[in-house]
Short mmCIF file of C-alpha atoms in Angstrom, two decimals:
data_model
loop_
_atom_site.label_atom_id
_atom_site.label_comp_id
_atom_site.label_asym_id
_atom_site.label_seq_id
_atom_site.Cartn_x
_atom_site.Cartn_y
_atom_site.Cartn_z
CA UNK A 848 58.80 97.15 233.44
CA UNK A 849 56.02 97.97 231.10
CA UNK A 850 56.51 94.72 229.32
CA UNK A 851 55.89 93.13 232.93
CA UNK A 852 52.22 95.03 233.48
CA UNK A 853 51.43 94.04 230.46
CA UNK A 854 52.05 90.25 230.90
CA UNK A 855 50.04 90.62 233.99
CA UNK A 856 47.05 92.83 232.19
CA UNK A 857 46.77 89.51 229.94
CA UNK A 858 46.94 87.06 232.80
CA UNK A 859 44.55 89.16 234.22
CA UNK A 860 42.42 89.53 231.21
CA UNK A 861 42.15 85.66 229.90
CA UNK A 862 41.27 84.79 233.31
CA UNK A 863 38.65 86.87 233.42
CA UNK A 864 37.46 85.50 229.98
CA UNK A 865 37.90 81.92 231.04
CA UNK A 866 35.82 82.57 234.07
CA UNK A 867 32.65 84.42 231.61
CA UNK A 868 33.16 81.82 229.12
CA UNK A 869 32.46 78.92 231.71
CA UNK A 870 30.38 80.72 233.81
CA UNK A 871 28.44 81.19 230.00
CA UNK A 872 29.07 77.60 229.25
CA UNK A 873 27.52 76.18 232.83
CA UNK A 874 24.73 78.17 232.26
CA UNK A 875 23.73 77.02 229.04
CA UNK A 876 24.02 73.82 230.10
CA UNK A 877 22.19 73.76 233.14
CA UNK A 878 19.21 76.42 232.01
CA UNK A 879 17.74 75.24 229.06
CA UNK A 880 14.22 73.91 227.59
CA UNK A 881 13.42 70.77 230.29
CA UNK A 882 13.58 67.62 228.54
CA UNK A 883 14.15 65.36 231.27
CA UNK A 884 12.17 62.11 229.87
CA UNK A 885 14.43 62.30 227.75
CA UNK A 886 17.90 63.40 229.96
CA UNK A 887 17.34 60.93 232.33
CA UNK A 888 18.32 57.76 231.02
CA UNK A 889 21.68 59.30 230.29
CA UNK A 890 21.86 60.95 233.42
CA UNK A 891 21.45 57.10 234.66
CA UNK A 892 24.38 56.25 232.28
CA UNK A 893 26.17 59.01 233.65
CA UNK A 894 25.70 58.23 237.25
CA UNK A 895 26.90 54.78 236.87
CA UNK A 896 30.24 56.02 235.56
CA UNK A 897 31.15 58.44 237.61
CA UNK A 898 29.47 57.38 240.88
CA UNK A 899 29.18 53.35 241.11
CA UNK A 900 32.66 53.25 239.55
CA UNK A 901 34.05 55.79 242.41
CA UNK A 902 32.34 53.40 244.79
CA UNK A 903 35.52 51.27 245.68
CA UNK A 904 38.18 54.12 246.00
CA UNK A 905 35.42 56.29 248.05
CA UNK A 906 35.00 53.42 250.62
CA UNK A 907 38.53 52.25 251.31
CA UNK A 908 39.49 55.82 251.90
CA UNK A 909 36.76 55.99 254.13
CA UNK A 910 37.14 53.14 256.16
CA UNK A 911 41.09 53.64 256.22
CA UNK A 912 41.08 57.34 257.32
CA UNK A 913 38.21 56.53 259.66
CA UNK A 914 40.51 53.69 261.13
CA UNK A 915 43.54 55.89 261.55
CA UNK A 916 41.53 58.63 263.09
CA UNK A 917 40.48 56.78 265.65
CA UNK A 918 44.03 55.15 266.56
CA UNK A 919 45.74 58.63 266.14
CA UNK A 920 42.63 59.95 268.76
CA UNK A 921 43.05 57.39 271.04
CA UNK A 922 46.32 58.04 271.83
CA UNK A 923 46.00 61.14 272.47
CA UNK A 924 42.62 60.91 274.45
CA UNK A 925 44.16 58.47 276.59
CA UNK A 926 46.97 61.27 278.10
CA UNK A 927 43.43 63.04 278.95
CA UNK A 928 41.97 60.13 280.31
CA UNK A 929 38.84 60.64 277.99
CA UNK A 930 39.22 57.93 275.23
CA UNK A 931 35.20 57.75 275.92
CA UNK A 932 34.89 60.98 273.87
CA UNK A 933 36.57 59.36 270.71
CA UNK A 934 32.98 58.58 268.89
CA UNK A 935 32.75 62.43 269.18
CA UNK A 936 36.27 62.99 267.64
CA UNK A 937 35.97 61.15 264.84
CA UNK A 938 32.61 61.72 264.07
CA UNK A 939 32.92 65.54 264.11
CA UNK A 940 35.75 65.69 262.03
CA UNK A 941 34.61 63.17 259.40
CA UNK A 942 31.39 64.44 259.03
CA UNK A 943 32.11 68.47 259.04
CA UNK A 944 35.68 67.88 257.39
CA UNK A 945 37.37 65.25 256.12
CA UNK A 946 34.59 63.43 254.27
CA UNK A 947 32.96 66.59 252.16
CA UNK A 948 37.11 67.68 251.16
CA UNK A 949 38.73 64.41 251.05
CA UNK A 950 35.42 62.88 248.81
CA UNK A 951 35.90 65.91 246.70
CA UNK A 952 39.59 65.03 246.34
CA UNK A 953 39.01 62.02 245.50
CA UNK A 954 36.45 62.63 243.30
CA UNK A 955 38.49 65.33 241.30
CA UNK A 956 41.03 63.05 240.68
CA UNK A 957 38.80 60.00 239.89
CA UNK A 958 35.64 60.74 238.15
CA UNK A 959 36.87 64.88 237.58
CA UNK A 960 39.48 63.54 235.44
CA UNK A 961 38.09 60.86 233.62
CA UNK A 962 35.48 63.13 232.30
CA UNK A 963 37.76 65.71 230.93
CA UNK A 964 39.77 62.79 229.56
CA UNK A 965 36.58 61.37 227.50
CA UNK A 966 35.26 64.91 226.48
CA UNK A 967 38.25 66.49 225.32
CA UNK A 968 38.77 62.89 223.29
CA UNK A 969 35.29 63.34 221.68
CA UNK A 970 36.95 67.07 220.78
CA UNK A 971 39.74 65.67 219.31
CA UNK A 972 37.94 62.95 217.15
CA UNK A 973 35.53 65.59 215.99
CA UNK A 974 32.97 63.50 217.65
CA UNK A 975 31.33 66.86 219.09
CA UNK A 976 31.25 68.42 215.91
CA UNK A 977 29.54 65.61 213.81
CA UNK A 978 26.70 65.79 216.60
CA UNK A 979 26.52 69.37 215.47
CA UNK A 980 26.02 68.35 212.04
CA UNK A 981 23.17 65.38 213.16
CA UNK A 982 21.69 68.81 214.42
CA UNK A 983 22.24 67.15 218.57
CA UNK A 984 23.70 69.84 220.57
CA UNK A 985 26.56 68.22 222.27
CA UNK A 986 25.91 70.58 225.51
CA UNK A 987 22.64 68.59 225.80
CA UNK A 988 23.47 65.05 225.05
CA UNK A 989 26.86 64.31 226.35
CA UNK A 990 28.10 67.76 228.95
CA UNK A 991 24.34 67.90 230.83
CA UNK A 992 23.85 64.39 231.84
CA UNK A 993 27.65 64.41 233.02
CA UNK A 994 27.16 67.99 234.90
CA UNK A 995 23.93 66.13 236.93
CA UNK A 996 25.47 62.77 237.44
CA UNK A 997 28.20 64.43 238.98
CA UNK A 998 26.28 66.71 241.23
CA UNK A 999 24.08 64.52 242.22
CA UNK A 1000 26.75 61.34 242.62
CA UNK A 1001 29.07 63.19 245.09
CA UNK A 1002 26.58 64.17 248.15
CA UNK A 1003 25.69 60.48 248.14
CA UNK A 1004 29.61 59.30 247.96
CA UNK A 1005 30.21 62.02 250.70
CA UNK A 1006 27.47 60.29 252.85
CA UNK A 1007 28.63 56.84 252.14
CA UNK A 1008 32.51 57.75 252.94
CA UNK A 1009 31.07 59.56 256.26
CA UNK A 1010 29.30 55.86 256.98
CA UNK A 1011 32.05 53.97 256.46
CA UNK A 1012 34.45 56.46 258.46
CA UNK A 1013 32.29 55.69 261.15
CA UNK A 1014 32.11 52.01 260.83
CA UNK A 1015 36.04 52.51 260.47
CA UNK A 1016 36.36 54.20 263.73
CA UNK A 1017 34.01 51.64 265.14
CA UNK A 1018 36.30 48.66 264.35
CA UNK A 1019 39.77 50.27 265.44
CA UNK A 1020 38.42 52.07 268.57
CA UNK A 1021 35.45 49.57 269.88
CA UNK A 1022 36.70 46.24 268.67
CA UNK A 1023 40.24 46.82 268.35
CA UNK A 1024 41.27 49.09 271.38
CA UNK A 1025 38.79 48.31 273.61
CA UNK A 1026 36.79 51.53 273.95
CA UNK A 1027 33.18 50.63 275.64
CA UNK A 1028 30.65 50.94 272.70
CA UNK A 1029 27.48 52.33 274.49
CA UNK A 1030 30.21 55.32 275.48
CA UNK A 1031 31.65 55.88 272.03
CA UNK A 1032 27.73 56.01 270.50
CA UNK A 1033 26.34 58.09 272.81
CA UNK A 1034 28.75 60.64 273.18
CA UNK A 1035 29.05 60.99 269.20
CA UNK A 1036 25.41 61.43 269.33
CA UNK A 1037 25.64 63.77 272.07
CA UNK A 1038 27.55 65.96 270.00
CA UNK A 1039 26.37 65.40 266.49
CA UNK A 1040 23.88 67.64 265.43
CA UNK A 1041 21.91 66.43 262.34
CA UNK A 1042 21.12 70.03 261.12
CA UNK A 1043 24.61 71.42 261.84
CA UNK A 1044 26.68 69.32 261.15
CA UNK A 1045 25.43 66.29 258.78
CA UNK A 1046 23.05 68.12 256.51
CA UNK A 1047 26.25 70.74 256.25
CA UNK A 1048 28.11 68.75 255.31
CA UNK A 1049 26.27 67.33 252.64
CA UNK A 1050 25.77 70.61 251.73
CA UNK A 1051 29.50 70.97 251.17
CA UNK A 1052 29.18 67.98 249.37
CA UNK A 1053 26.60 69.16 247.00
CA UNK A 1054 28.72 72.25 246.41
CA UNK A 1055 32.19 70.64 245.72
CA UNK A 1056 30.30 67.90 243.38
CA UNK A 1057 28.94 71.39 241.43
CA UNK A 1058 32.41 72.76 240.95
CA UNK A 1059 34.29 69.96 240.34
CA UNK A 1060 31.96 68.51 237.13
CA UNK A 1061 32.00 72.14 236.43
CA UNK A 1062 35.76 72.62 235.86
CA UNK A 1063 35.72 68.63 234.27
CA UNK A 1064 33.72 69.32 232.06
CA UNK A 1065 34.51 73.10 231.47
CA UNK A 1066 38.43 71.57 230.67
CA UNK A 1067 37.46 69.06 228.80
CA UNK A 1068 34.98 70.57 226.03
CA UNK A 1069 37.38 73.39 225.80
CA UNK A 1070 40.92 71.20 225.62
CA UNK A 1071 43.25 71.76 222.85
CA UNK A 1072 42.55 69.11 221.11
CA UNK A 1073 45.94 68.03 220.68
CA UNK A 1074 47.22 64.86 222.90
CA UNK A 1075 49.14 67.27 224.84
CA UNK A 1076 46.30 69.21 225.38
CA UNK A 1077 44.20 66.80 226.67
CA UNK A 1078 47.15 65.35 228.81
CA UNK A 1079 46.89 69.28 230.08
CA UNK A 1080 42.98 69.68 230.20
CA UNK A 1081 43.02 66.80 232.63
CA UNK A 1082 46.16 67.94 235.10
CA UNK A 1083 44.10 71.35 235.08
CA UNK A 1084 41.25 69.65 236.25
CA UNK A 1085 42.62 67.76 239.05
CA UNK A 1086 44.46 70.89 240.53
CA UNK A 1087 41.89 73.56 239.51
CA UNK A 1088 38.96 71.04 241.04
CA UNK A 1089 41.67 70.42 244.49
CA UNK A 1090 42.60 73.79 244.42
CA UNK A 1091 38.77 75.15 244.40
CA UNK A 1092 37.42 72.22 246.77
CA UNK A 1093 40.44 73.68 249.76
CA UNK A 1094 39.34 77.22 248.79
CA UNK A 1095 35.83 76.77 248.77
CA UNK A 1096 35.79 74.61 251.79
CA UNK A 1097 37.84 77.55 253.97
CA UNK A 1098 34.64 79.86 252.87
CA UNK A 1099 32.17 77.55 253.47
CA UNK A 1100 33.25 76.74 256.82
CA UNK A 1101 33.20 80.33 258.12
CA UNK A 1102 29.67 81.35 256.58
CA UNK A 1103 28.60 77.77 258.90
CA UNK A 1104 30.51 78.18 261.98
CA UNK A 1105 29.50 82.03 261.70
CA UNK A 1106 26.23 80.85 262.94
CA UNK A 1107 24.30 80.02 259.68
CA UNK B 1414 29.52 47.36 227.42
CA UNK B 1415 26.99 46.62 230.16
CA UNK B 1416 23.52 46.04 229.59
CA UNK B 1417 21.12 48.65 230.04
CA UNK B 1418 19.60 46.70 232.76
CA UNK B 1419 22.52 45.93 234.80
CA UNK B 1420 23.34 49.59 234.97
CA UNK B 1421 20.35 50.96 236.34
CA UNK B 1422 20.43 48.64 238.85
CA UNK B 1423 23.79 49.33 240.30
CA UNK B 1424 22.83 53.30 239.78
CA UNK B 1425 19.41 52.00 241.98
CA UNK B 1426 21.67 50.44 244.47
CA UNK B 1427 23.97 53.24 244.52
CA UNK B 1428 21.28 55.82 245.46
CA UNK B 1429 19.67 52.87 247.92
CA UNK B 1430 23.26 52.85 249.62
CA UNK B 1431 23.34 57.04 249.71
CA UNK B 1432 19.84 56.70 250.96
CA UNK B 1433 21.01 54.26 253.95
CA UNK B 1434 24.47 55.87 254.70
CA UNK B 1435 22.32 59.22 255.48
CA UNK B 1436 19.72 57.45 257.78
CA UNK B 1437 23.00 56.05 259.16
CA UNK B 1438 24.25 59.19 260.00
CA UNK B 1439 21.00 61.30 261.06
CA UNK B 1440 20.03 58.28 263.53
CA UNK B 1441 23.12 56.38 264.77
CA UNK B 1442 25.61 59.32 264.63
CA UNK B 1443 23.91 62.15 265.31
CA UNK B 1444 21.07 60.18 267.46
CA UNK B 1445 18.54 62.34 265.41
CA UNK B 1446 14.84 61.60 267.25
CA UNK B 1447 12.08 63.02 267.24
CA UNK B 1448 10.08 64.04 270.35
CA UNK B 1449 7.83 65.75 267.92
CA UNK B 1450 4.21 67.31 269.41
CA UNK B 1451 2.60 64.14 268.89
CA UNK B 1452 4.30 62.02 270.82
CA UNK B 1453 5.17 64.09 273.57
CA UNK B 1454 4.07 67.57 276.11
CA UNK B 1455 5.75 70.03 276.79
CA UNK B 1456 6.38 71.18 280.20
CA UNK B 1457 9.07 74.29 281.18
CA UNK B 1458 10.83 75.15 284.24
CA UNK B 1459 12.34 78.02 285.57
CA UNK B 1460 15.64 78.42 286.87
CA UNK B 1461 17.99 80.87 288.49
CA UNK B 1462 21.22 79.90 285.84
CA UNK B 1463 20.97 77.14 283.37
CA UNK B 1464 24.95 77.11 283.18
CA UNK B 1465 25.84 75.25 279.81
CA UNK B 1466 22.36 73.66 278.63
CA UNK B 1467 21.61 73.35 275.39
CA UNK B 1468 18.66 73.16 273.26
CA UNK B 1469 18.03 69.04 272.53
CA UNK B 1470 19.87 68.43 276.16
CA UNK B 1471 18.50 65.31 277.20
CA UNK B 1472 15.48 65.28 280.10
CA UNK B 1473 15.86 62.08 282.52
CA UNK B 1474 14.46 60.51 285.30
CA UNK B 1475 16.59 58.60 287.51
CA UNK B 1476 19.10 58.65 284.70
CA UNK B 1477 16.58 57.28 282.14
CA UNK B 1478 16.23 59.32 279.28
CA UNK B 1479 12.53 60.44 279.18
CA UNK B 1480 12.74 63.43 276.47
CA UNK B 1481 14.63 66.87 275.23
CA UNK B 1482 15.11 70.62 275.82
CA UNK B 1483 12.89 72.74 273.12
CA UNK B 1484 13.79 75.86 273.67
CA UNK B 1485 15.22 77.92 276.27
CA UNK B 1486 14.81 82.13 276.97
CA UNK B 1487 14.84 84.60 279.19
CA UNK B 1488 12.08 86.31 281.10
CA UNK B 1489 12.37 89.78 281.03
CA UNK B 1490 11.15 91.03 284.38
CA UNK B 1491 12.46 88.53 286.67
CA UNK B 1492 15.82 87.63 284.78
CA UNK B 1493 15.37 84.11 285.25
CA UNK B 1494 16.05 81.40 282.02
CA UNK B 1495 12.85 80.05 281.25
CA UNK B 1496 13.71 76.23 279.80
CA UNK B 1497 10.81 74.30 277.94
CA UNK B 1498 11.07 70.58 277.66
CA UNK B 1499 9.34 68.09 276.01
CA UNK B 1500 8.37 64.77 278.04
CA UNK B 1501 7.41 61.17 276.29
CA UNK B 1502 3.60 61.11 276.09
CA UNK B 1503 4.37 57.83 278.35
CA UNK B 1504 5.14 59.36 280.96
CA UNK B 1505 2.18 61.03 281.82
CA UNK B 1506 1.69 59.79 285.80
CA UNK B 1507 4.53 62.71 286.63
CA UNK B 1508 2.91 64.58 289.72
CA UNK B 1509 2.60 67.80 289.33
CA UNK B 1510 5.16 68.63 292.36
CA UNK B 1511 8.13 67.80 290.42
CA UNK B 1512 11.19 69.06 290.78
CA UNK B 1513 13.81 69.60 288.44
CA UNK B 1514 17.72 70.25 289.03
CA UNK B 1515 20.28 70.75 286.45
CA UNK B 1516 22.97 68.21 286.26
CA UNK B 1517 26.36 67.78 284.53
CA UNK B 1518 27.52 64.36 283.40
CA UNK B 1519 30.91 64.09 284.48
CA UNK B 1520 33.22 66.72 285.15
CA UNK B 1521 33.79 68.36 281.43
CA UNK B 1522 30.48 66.22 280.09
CA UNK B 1523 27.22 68.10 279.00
CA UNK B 1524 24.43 69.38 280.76
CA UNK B 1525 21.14 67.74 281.18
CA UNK B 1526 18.08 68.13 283.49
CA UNK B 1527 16.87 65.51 285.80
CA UNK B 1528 13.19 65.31 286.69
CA UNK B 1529 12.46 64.33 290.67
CA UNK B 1530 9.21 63.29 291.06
CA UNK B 1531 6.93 64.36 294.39
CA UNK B 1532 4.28 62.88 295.86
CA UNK B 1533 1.53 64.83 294.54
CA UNK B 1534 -1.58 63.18 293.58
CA UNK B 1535 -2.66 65.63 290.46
CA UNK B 1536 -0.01 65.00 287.02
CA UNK B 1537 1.92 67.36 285.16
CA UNK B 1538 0.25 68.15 281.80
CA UNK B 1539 0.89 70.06 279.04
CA UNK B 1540 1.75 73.60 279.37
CA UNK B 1541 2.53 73.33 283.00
CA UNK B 1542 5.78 75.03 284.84
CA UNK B 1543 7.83 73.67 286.96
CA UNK B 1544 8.96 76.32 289.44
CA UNK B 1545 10.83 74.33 292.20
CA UNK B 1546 13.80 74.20 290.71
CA UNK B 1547 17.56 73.33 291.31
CA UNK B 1548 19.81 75.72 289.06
CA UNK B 1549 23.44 74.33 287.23
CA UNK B 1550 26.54 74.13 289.19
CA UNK B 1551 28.76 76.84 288.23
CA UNK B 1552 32.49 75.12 288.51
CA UNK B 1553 33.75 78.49 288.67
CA UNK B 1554 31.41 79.97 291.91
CA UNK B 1555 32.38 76.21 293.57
CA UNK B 1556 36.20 76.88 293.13
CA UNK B 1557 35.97 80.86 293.95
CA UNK B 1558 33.84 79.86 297.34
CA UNK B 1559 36.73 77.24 298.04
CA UNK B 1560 39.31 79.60 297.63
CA UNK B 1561 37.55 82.54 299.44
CA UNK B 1562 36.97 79.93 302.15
CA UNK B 1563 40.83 78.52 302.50
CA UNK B 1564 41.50 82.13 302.80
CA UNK B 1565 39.08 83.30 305.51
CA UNK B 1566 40.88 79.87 307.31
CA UNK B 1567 44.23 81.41 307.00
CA UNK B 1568 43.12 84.93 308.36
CA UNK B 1569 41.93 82.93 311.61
CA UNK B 1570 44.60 80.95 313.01
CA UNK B 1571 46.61 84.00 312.50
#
């Protein structure tokens, strides 16, 4: 029994200390002595890799789930007799929902992981540490340009996944199943409200993109720097960036819908 | 490896597409326009019960969309919703007897008002209110009169 509180005193202990030390470890990457002449050609780098190269897998998603959206809506709109209201449907839930968590899904398991994969393989072939030595501080030159590629890449996948939803939804329910298309734009933007809705949702966006690099690059610069470990760093970053991007999403949702 | 080059300009057209997927999305999506003090007056109207309207409700004449609810409140003494409106600056020739009457489109659709002009030979302007009014048709009141009236029926051919 006491053997048992004292297993979870530990589990509760190192996650504590693998919150501070991240929480410490974001912080001194992302407050320190402004050298951006100099950051932002890597942050262009950066960008490049983990936001051009996400391009592809961000915009078939899009236009798929936007596609079945609209076929799943219109059959069940039709029961109602109010297919007309389908632009509303799918925009709503693309823009508040399903574009800021499944972008962020995506992202975690496409750029999220490939970071932690690359880091915690600079780890392991001491590359880190020989910057040390050149005097470079590793936080500065390879985590910070990854940290603001990634925050700054994943609002503008989220609004280029919500575009193509849209376009999606446009084929299948306009084109395809015969929806009239003055109806299905003007009662989306009936409904839509820029402030409420988009800009939240970008705002999501912005948010997921900040914990998701976080963790990446968190698991990665701190991977055992076995293989094994960085076969581990990288599942941990894909469930630990899902897991946080559901949670966070649940929260985030209530402090909007409670009127902010 | 890529060339320097080549990278920026994909990270370039990357932003570029960002940039165009949100202008995408403020002005075909959410059908974000402005009818911004410049461009337009505001006029407000009182009514009795504004049912379901909502701020940025559209303001029509004969079904054409002509500008947006601003704002809407409640007058303290009289208990009546104040709603103010912005017009088009176009549409400046509205006579100053207008009327204006709360509609729904469809039967579950959204509020909106519709402007009626009069004959009168002064214009609306800025800061002017629009008293005759027509208030929102409560579905509710409609089905409660209908009922209250099949009733009364009943009671009389017993």
């Amino acid at each position: 029994m006491i053997l048992w509180i004292e297993n979870l005193g530990r589990i509760g202990l190192s996650f504590c200390q693998s919150v501070g030390v991240s929480g410490l470890f974001l912080s001194r990457t992302v407050f320190r002595k402004p050298r951006l002449i100099r950051l932002f050609p890597l942050v262009i780098e950066q960008i490049y890799a983990v936001g051009v190269l996400s391009m592809v897998i961000i915009v078939l998603s899009g236009l798929f789930i936007g596609m079945v959206l609209a076929l799943q809506g219109y059959n069940i709109l039709e029961r109602f007799g109010a297919v007309e209201q389908l632009g509303q449907l799918v925009a709503l839930s693309v823009v508040r929902e399903l574009g800021p968590v499944i972008g962020g899904l995506l992202f975690a398991g496409r750029a999220g992981s490939s970071l932690t994969a690359e880091i915690g393989l600079m780890q392991v072939t001491e590359q880190l540490t020989s910057m040390e030595m050149m005097a470079v501080d590793p936080l500065w030159r390879v985590i910070s340009p990854r940290f603001w590629a990634g925050v700054i890449s994943m609002p503008v996948l989220i609004a280029i996944f919500c575009m193509v939803a849209m376009f999606g939804s446009y084929l299948v329910g306009v084109e395809w199943l015969g929806v009239d298309a003055g109806q299905f734009w003007s009662n989306m933007q009936a409904s839509v409200n820029f402030r409420i809705d988009v800009v939240n949702g970008l705002i999501k966006g912005l948010v997921f993109g900040i914990v998701v690099t976080w963790i990446a690059v968190y698991q990665g610069y701190y991977a055992v720097p076995t293989a094994a470990g960085i076969g581990r760093a990288t599942t941990k970053t894909v469930v630990y960036g899902s897991l946080a991007i559901l949670g966070l999403d649940f929260i985030l949702t209530s402090v909007m819908l409670g009127g902010w | 490896m890529l060339n320097k080059r080549f990278i920026e300009i994909l990270v370039g057209m990357f932003m570029l597409a960002g940039i165009i997927a949100l202008f995408v999305l403020a002005f075909k999506v959410s059908g974000l326009n402005m009818y911004s003090s410049k461009g337009s007056y505001h006029v407000s109207a009182i009514f009795d019960n504004i049912g379901d309207l909502k701020v940025r409700a559209p303001v029509t004449i004969a079904g054409v969309r002509v500008g947006e609810v601003s704002d809407i409140g409640i007058n303290a003494t009289t208990f009546k919703a104040t709603v103010g409106f912005r017009v088009d600056k176009n549409q400046d020739k509205l006579p100053a007897d207008t009327t204006a009457k709360i509609l729904t489109a469809g039967i579950i659709g959204a509020n909106y008002i519709e402007l009626i002009p009069g004959y009168d030979e002064v214009n609306l302007k800025d800061g002017d209110v629009i008293i005759d009014t027509q208030p929102a048709i409560i579905l509710e009141n409609l089905i409660s009169q209908m009922i209250y009236k099949i009733g009364g029926d009943k009671k009389e051919s017993n």
